Amino acid sequence: QEPRPWITSIARAPSGDLWVGGVEVLARLSRGVWSWFDTTSGLPHRWVRSVAVVPSRGGGELVFVGGAAGGLTRFDGKGFRSWGASTGLPADSVSSLLPLPGGRPGGAWVGTTNGLVRLDETRWRTVDGRHGLPGLAVLGFAEAPDGGSFAVATDVGLARAGRDGKLRVLARSSGLPDDSIFTVEADG
């Protein structure tokens, strides 16, 4: 089996494995051998939008998978576990993922169509407009080279989270050409 032509996300694991997400597939390339995961393997959705690999507290790796439906899924090397709107995630649609800054184990930032969530193993912390997030549709992330801050692209502006965890918003009124930001990349 070969990767489908519509690839939406690629993540390199600390182990060197390459994870590829796309329409109807999640695949891992490890030492030249492809492994395939789909709904028959336990993946709860058919459209992978985002993949992130983080170190686990136990020394292995955790693969987080966000989909157009089905919420957030974690693969621990043995099986899948999923969360959705019915279990605390703000929405069933996950558009972007970012490992916790600095390579901290066990968690990730999760961008949904209804807000931002920080996941530490199994604890959630939701960030939305009450916390300064300019828009609820989180479309992308980028970690700063210092590993202590990151930027969040939303449908209504860009937010930068500093080491203090506070969000600072940039929008058209701050000089951006438009309020809708679809992606962001780190500079430096």
PDB file of C-alpha atoms in Angstrom:
ATOM      1  CA  GLN A   1       0.000   0.000   0.000  1.00  0.00           C
ATOM      2  CA  GLU A   2       1.263   3.498  -0.822  1.00  0.00           C
ATOM      3  CA  PRO A   3       0.420   6.849   0.771  1.00  0.00           C
ATOM      4  CA  ARG A   4      -2.699   8.486  -0.656  1.00  0.00           C
ATOM      5  CA  PRO A   5      -2.057  11.522  -2.848  1.00  0.00           C
ATOM      6  CA  TRP A   6      -3.599  13.911  -0.331  1.00  0.00           C
ATOM      7  CA  ILE A   7      -1.132  14.215   2.556  1.00  0.00           C
ATOM      8  CA  THR A   8      -2.134  16.722   5.251  1.00  0.00           C
ATOM      9  CA  SER A   9       0.530  16.295   7.928  1.00  0.00           C
ATOM     10  CA  ILE A  10       4.033  14.915   8.420  1.00  0.00           C
ATOM     11  CA  ALA A  11       5.846  14.560  11.743  1.00  0.00           C
ATOM     12  CA  ARG A  12       9.289  13.174  12.538  1.00  0.00           C
ATOM     13  CA  ALA A  13       9.547  11.313  15.824  1.00  0.00           C
ATOM     14  CA  PRO A  14      12.601  11.617  18.093  1.00  0.00           C
ATOM     15  CA  SER A  15      13.278   7.955  17.218  1.00  0.00           C
ATOM     16  CA  GLY A  16      13.626   8.942  13.558  1.00  0.00           C
ATOM     17  CA  ASP A  17      10.324   7.388  12.461  1.00  0.00           C
ATOM     18  CA  LEU A  18       8.308   9.424   9.989  1.00  0.00           C
ATOM     19  CA  TRP A  19       4.542   9.689  10.563  1.00  0.00           C
ATOM     20  CA  VAL A  20       2.309  10.700   7.657  1.00  0.00           C
ATOM     21  CA  GLY A  21      -1.358  11.636   7.932  1.00  0.00           C
ATOM     22  CA  GLY A  22      -3.810  12.161   5.138  1.00  0.00           C
ATOM     23  CA  VAL A  23      -7.160  11.264   3.711  1.00  0.00           C
ATOM     24  CA  GLU A  24      -8.107   7.798   4.921  1.00  0.00           C
ATOM     25  CA  VAL A  25      -4.662   6.998   6.334  1.00  0.00           C
ATOM     26  CA  LEU A  26      -2.125   7.295   9.092  1.00  0.00           C
ATOM     27  CA  ALA A  27       1.213   5.720   8.195  1.00  0.00           C
ATOM     28  CA  ARG A  28       4.595   5.246   9.863  1.00  0.00           C
ATOM     29  CA  LEU A  29       7.887   4.785   8.040  1.00  0.00           C
ATOM     30  CA  SER A  30      10.321   3.035  10.380  1.00  0.00           C
ATOM     31  CA  ARG A  31      13.677   1.707   9.162  1.00  0.00           C
ATOM     32  CA  GLY A  32      12.428   1.622   5.583  1.00  0.00           C
ATOM     33  CA  VAL A  33       9.197  -0.259   6.358  1.00  0.00           C
ATOM     34  CA  TRP A  34       5.710   1.273   6.152  1.00  0.00           C
ATOM     35  CA  SER A  35       3.022   0.471   8.752  1.00  0.00           C
ATOM     36  CA  TRP A  36      -0.563   1.510   8.041  1.00  0.00           C
ATOM     37  CA  PHE A  37      -3.332   2.493  10.439  1.00  0.00           C
ATOM     38  CA  ASP A  38      -6.950   3.185   9.562  1.00  0.00           C
ATOM     39  CA  THR A  39     -10.399   2.687  11.023  1.00  0.00           C
ATOM     40  CA  THR A  40      -9.917  -1.095  10.998  1.00  0.00           C
ATOM     41  CA  SER A  41      -6.811  -0.604  13.205  1.00  0.00           C
ATOM     42  CA  GLY A  42      -8.648   1.506  15.764  1.00  0.00           C
ATOM     43  CA  LEU A  43      -8.267   4.995  14.283  1.00  0.00           C
ATOM     44  CA  PRO A  44     -11.709   6.555  14.890  1.00  0.00           C
ATOM     45  CA  HIS A  45     -11.769   8.787  11.822  1.00  0.00           C
ATOM     46  CA  ARG A  46     -10.797   8.619   8.159  1.00  0.00           C
ATOM     47  CA  TRP A  47      -9.328  12.082   7.616  1.00  0.00           C
ATOM     48  CA  VAL A  48      -6.117  12.896   9.510  1.00  0.00           C
ATOM     49  CA  ARG A  49      -5.492  16.647   9.568  1.00  0.00           C
ATOM     50  CA  SER A  50      -2.547  16.823  11.947  1.00  0.00           C
ATOM     51  CA  VAL A  51       0.061  14.547  13.539  1.00  0.00           C
ATOM     52  CA  ALA A  52       2.457  15.299  16.411  1.00  0.00           C
ATOM     53  CA  VAL A  53       4.898  12.960  18.154  1.00  0.00           C
ATOM     54  CA  VAL A  54       5.944  13.634  21.742  1.00  0.00           C
ATOM     55  CA  PRO A  55       8.107  11.767  24.242  1.00  0.00           C
ATOM     56  CA  SER A  56       6.105   9.844  26.818  1.00  0.00           C
ATOM     57  CA  ARG A  57       6.830  10.024  30.513  1.00  0.00           C
ATOM     58  CA  GLY A  58       7.706   6.304  30.377  1.00  0.00           C
ATOM     59  CA  GLY A  59      10.500   6.820  27.862  1.00  0.00           C
ATOM     60  CA  GLY A  60       8.713   5.862  24.626  1.00  0.00           C
ATOM     61  CA  GLU A  61       6.782   8.035  22.212  1.00  0.00           C
ATOM     62  CA  LEU A  62       3.155   9.098  21.953  1.00  0.00           C
ATOM     63  CA  VAL A  63       1.602   9.942  18.602  1.00  0.00           C
ATOM     64  CA  PHE A  64      -1.257  12.447  18.662  1.00  0.00           C
ATOM     65  CA  VAL A  65      -3.586  12.494  15.670  1.00  0.00           C
ATOM     66  CA  GLY A  66      -6.190  15.155  14.951  1.00  0.00           C
ATOM     67  CA  GLY A  67      -8.983  14.560  12.496  1.00  0.00           C
ATOM     68  CA  ALA A  68     -11.722  16.378  10.669  1.00  0.00           C
ATOM     69  CA  ALA A  69     -14.111  14.356  12.839  1.00  0.00           C
ATOM     70  CA  GLY A  70     -13.522  11.970  15.699  1.00  0.00           C
ATOM     71  CA  GLY A  71     -11.598  14.410  17.870  1.00  0.00           C
ATOM     72  CA  LEU A  72      -8.086  13.774  19.167  1.00  0.00           C
ATOM     73  CA  THR A  73      -6.520  10.331  19.142  1.00  0.00           C
ATOM     74  CA  ARG A  74      -3.387   9.148  20.947  1.00  0.00           C
ATOM     75  CA  PHE A  75      -1.404   6.104  19.827  1.00  0.00           C
ATOM     76  CA  ASP A  76       0.968   4.713  22.471  1.00  0.00           C
ATOM     77  CA  GLY A  77       2.521   1.976  20.325  1.00  0.00           C
ATOM     78  CA  LYS A  78      -0.053  -0.572  21.443  1.00  0.00           C
ATOM     79  CA  GLY A  79      -3.445   0.971  20.829  1.00  0.00           C
ATOM     80  CA  PHE A  80      -5.516   4.076  20.255  1.00  0.00           C
ATOM     81  CA  ARG A  81      -7.362   6.249  22.764  1.00  0.00           C
ATOM     82  CA  SER A  82      -9.633   9.073  21.623  1.00  0.00           C
ATOM     83  CA  TRP A  83     -11.268  12.181  23.061  1.00  0.00           C
ATOM     84  CA  GLY A  84     -14.025  14.281  21.561  1.00  0.00           C
ATOM     85  CA  ALA A  85     -16.623  16.870  22.439  1.00  0.00           C
ATOM     86  CA  SER A  86     -18.441  14.335  24.611  1.00  0.00           C
ATOM     87  CA  THR A  87     -15.301  13.756  26.731  1.00  0.00           C
ATOM     88  CA  GLY A  88     -14.071  17.326  27.266  1.00  0.00           C
ATOM     89  CA  LEU A  89     -12.539  18.467  23.972  1.00  0.00           C
ATOM     90  CA  PRO A  90     -14.140  21.747  22.772  1.00  0.00           C
ATOM     91  CA  ALA A  91     -14.942  20.224  19.340  1.00  0.00           C
ATOM     92  CA  ASP A  92     -14.734  16.950  17.438  1.00  0.00           C
ATOM     93  CA  SER A  93     -12.701  18.619  14.684  1.00  0.00           C
ATOM     94  CA  VAL A  94      -8.958  18.984  15.419  1.00  0.00           C
ATOM     95  CA  SER A  95      -7.125  21.167  12.917  1.00  0.00           C
ATOM     96  CA  SER A  96      -3.621  21.430  14.384  1.00  0.00           C
ATOM     97  CA  LEU A  97      -1.271  19.983  16.997  1.00  0.00           C
ATOM     98  CA  LEU A  98       1.943  21.169  18.631  1.00  0.00           C
ATOM     99  CA  PRO A  99       4.109  19.240  21.101  1.00  0.00           C
ATOM    100  CA  LEU A 100       4.487  21.100  24.386  1.00  0.00           C
ATOM    101  CA  PRO A 101       7.269  23.708  24.066  1.00  0.00           C
ATOM    102  CA  GLY A 102      10.710  22.550  25.067  1.00  0.00           C
ATOM    103  CA  GLY A 103       9.953  18.896  24.324  1.00  0.00           C
ATOM    104  CA  ARG A 104       8.197  18.278  27.635  1.00  0.00           C
ATOM    105  CA  PRO A 105       6.869  14.716  27.728  1.00  0.00           C
ATOM    106  CA  GLY A 106       3.321  13.490  27.597  1.00  0.00           C
ATOM    107  CA  GLY A 107       1.298  16.293  26.112  1.00  0.00           C
ATOM    108  CA  ALA A 108       0.495  18.672  23.317  1.00  0.00           C
ATOM    109  CA  TRP A 109      -1.381  21.810  22.399  1.00  0.00           C
ATOM    110  CA  VAL A 110      -4.508  20.899  20.449  1.00  0.00           C
ATOM    111  CA  GLY A 111      -6.128  23.351  18.038  1.00  0.00           C
ATOM    112  CA  THR A 112      -9.811  22.707  17.414  1.00  0.00           C
ATOM    113  CA  THR A 113     -12.526  24.500  15.510  1.00  0.00           C
ATOM    114  CA  ASN A 114     -13.849  25.727  18.871  1.00  0.00           C
ATOM    115  CA  GLY A 115     -10.768  26.724  20.861  1.00  0.00           C
ATOM    116  CA  LEU A 116      -7.335  25.686  22.030  1.00  0.00           C
ATOM    117  CA  VAL A 117      -6.582  22.944  24.557  1.00  0.00           C
ATOM    118  CA  ARG A 118      -3.454  21.985  26.417  1.00  0.00           C
ATOM    119  CA  LEU A 119      -3.306  18.273  27.125  1.00  0.00           C
ATOM    120  CA  ASP A 120      -0.961  16.949  29.823  1.00  0.00           C
ATOM    121  CA  GLU A 121      -1.311  13.153  29.632  1.00  0.00           C
ATOM    122  CA  THR A 122      -5.063  13.088  30.387  1.00  0.00           C
ATOM    123  CA  ARG A 123      -5.701  16.544  31.932  1.00  0.00           C
ATOM    124  CA  TRP A 124      -7.190  19.322  29.788  1.00  0.00           C
ATOM    125  CA  ARG A 125      -6.833  23.061  30.037  1.00  0.00           C
ATOM    126  CA  THR A 126      -9.021  24.974  27.596  1.00  0.00           C
ATOM    127  CA  VAL A 127      -7.995  28.364  26.213  1.00  0.00           C
ATOM    128  CA  ASP A 128     -10.634  30.439  24.439  1.00  0.00           C
ATOM    129  CA  GLY A 129     -11.795  34.039  24.123  1.00  0.00           C
ATOM    130  CA  ARG A 130     -12.001  34.413  27.905  1.00  0.00           C
ATOM    131  CA  HIS A 131      -8.214  33.881  27.974  1.00  0.00           C
ATOM    132  CA  GLY A 132      -7.406  36.204  25.084  1.00  0.00           C
ATOM    133  CA  LEU A 133      -7.542  33.814  22.135  1.00  0.00           C
ATOM    134  CA  PRO A 134      -8.606  36.056  19.220  1.00  0.00           C
ATOM    135  CA  GLY A 135     -10.608  33.400  17.339  1.00  0.00           C
ATOM    136  CA  LEU A 136     -11.960  29.984  18.188  1.00  0.00           C
ATOM    137  CA  ALA A 137     -10.870  28.229  14.977  1.00  0.00           C
ATOM    138  CA  VAL A 138      -7.211  27.390  15.666  1.00  0.00           C
ATOM    139  CA  LEU A 139      -5.581  26.750  12.286  1.00  0.00           C
ATOM    140  CA  GLY A 140      -1.877  26.354  13.054  1.00  0.00           C
ATOM    141  CA  PHE A 141       1.010  26.640  15.489  1.00  0.00           C
ATOM    142  CA  ALA A 142       4.715  27.370  15.475  1.00  0.00           C
ATOM    143  CA  GLU A 143       7.149  27.025  18.356  1.00  0.00           C
ATOM    144  CA  ALA A 144       9.754  29.763  18.733  1.00  0.00           C
ATOM    145  CA  PRO A 145      13.403  28.677  18.512  1.00  0.00           C
ATOM    146  CA  ASP A 146      13.826  29.437  22.231  1.00  0.00           C
ATOM    147  CA  GLY A 147      11.404  26.585  23.014  1.00  0.00           C
ATOM    148  CA  GLY A 148       9.511  28.673  25.530  1.00  0.00           C
ATOM    149  CA  SER A 149       6.963  30.468  23.419  1.00  0.00           C
ATOM    150  CA  PHE A 150       4.780  29.760  20.428  1.00  0.00           C
ATOM    151  CA  ALA A 151       2.379  31.431  18.024  1.00  0.00           C
ATOM    152  CA  VAL A 152      -1.210  30.408  17.318  1.00  0.00           C
ATOM    153  CA  ALA A 153      -2.879  31.136  13.965  1.00  0.00           C
ATOM    154  CA  THR A 154      -6.650  31.646  14.187  1.00  0.00           C
ATOM    155  CA  ASP A 155      -9.466  32.736  11.931  1.00  0.00           C
ATOM    156  CA  VAL A 156      -9.475  36.161  13.629  1.00  0.00           C
ATOM    157  CA  GLY A 157      -5.808  36.972  14.230  1.00  0.00           C
ATOM    158  CA  LEU A 158      -2.523  35.687  15.548  1.00  0.00           C
ATOM    159  CA  ALA A 159      -1.760  35.090  19.224  1.00  0.00           C
ATOM    160  CA  ARG A 160       1.696  34.705  20.720  1.00  0.00           C
ATOM    161  CA  ALA A 161       2.045  32.824  23.973  1.00  0.00           C
ATOM    162  CA  GLY A 162       5.086  33.890  25.974  1.00  0.00           C
ATOM    163  CA  ARG A 163       6.978  31.996  28.647  1.00  0.00           C
ATOM    164  CA  ASP A 164       4.510  33.435  31.155  1.00  0.00           C
ATOM    165  CA  GLY A 165       1.624  31.701  29.329  1.00  0.00           C
ATOM    166  CA  LYS A 166      -0.155  34.970  28.562  1.00  0.00           C
ATOM    167  CA  LEU A 167      -1.502  35.506  25.057  1.00  0.00           C
ATOM    168  CA  ARG A 168      -0.633  38.636  23.101  1.00  0.00           C
ATOM    169  CA  VAL A 169      -2.822  39.239  20.056  1.00  0.00           C
ATOM    170  CA  LEU A 170      -1.782  40.552  16.654  1.00  0.00           C
ATOM    171  CA  ALA A 171      -4.493  41.396  14.118  1.00  0.00           C
ATOM    172  CA  ARG A 172      -5.175  43.759  11.229  1.00  0.00           C
ATOM    173  CA  SER A 173      -5.268  46.619  13.753  1.00  0.00           C
ATOM    174  CA  SER A 174      -1.660  45.666  14.709  1.00  0.00           C
ATOM    175  CA  GLY A 175      -0.440  45.848  11.119  1.00  0.00           C
ATOM    176  CA  LEU A 176      -1.194  42.344   9.793  1.00  0.00           C
ATOM    177  CA  PRO A 177      -2.534  42.367   6.228  1.00  0.00           C
ATOM    178  CA  ASP A 178      -5.618  40.360   7.281  1.00  0.00           C
ATOM    179  CA  ASP A 179      -7.207  38.945  10.425  1.00  0.00           C
ATOM    180  CA  SER A 180      -7.520  35.363   9.107  1.00  0.00           C
ATOM    181  CA  ILE A 181      -4.202  33.558   9.615  1.00  0.00           C
ATOM    182  CA  PHE A 182      -4.069  30.029   8.183  1.00  0.00           C
ATOM    183  CA  THR A 183      -0.513  29.060   9.061  1.00  0.00           C
ATOM    184  CA  VAL A 184       2.470  30.355  10.980  1.00  0.00           C
ATOM    185  CA  GLU A 185       6.186  29.481  10.875  1.00  0.00           C
ATOM    186  CA  ALA A 186       8.959  30.185  13.368  1.00  0.00           C
ATOM    187  CA  ASP A 187      11.639  32.621  12.279  1.00  0.00           C
ATOM    188  CA  GLY A 188      15.184  31.966  13.320  1.00  0.00           C
TER     189      GLY A 188
END
